[in-house]
Coordinates of C-alpha atoms in Angstrom, one line a residue:
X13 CA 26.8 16.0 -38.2
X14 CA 28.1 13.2 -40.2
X15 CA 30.5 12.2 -38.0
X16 CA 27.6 12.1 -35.2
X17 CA 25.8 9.8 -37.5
X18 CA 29.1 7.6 -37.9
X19 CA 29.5 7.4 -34.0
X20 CA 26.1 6.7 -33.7
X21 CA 25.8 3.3 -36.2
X22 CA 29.3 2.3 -34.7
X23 CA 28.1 2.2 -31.3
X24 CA 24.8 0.6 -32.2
X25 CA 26.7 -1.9 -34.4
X26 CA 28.5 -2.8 -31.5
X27 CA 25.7 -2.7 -29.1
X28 CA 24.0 -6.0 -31.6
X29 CA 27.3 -7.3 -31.9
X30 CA 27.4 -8.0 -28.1
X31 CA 24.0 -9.0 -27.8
X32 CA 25.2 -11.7 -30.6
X33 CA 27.9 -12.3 -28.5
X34 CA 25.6 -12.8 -25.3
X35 CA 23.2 -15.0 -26.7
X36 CA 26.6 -17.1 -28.4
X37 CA 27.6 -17.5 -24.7
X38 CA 27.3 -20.7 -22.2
X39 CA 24.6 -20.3 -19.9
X40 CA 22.9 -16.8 -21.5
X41 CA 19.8 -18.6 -22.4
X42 CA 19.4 -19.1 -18.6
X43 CA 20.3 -15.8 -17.9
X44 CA 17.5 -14.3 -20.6
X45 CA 15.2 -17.0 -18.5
X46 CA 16.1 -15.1 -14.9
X47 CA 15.8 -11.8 -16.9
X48 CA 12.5 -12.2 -18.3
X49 CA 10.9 -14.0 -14.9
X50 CA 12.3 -11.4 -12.8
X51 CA 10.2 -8.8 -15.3
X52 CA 7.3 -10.6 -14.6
X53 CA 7.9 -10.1 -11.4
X54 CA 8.4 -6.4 -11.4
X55 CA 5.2 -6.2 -13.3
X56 CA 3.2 -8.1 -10.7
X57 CA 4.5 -6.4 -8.0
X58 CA 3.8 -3.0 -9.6
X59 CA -0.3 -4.7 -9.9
X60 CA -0.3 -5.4 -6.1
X61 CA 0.9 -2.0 -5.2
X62 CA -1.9 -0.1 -7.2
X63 CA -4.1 -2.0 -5.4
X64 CA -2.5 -1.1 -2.4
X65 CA -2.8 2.7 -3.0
X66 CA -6.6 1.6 -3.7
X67 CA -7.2 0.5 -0.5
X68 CA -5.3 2.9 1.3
X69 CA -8.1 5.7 0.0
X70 CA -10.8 3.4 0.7
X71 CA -9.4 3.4 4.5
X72 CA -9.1 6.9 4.6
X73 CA -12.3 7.5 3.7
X74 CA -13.8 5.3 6.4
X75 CA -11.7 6.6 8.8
X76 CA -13.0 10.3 8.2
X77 CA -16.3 9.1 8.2
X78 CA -15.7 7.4 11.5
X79 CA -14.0 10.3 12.7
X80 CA -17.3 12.5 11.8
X81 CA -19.7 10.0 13.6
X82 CA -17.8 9.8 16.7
X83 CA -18.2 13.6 16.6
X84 CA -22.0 13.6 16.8
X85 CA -22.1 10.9 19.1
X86 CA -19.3 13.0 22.3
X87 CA -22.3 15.5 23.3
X88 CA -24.9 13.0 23.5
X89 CA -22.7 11.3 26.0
X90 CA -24.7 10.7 29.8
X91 CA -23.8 10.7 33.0
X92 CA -23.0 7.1 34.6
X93 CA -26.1 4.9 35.3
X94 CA -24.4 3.2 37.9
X95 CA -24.3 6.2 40.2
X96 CA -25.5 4.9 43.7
X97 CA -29.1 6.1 44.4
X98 CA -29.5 7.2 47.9
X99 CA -30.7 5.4 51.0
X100 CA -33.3 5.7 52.6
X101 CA -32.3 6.0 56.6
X102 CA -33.9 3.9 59.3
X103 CA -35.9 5.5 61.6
X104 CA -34.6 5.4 65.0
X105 CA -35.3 3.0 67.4
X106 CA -37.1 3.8 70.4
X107 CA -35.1 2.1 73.4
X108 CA -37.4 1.1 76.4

């Protein structure tokens, strides 16, 4: 077990030993800069899409409920009103 804990501290010594390093380095305050925007990102993003799944109920919904009154509304459904009426005929003409 004690060698566990020894293995352990080494590694996280050298794990803040190269963040050190990182941070000593040309151009890693940029690199924290990218890092950190690109987070901000993410977490935006990750906003918009809960909204998304939001509205994707809220459509659901209405389309069920859309779906239900179209139901009630295919019986009720008449026959054409533009259906010819019928003629009357002329009565014949008597010739002389």
């Amino acid at each position: 077990m004690a060698q566990r804990r020894d293995l352990l501290s080494r590694l996280a010594d050298a794990g803040e030993e190269a963040i050190q390093r990182l941070g000593d380095a040309p151009g890693a305050h940029r690199v924290l800069d990218v890092a950190n925007n690109l987070r901000d990102r993410v977490d935006e993003l990750q906003k918009r899409m809960r909204g998304l799944d939001e509205l994707e109920q809220r459509l659901e919904k209405l389309e069920k409920r859309l779906a239900a009154m179209e139901k009630k509304l295919a019986p009720r459904k008449r026959a054409a009103s533009t259906a010819k009426k019928p003629t009357r005929k002329a009565a014949p003409r008597k010739s002389s």
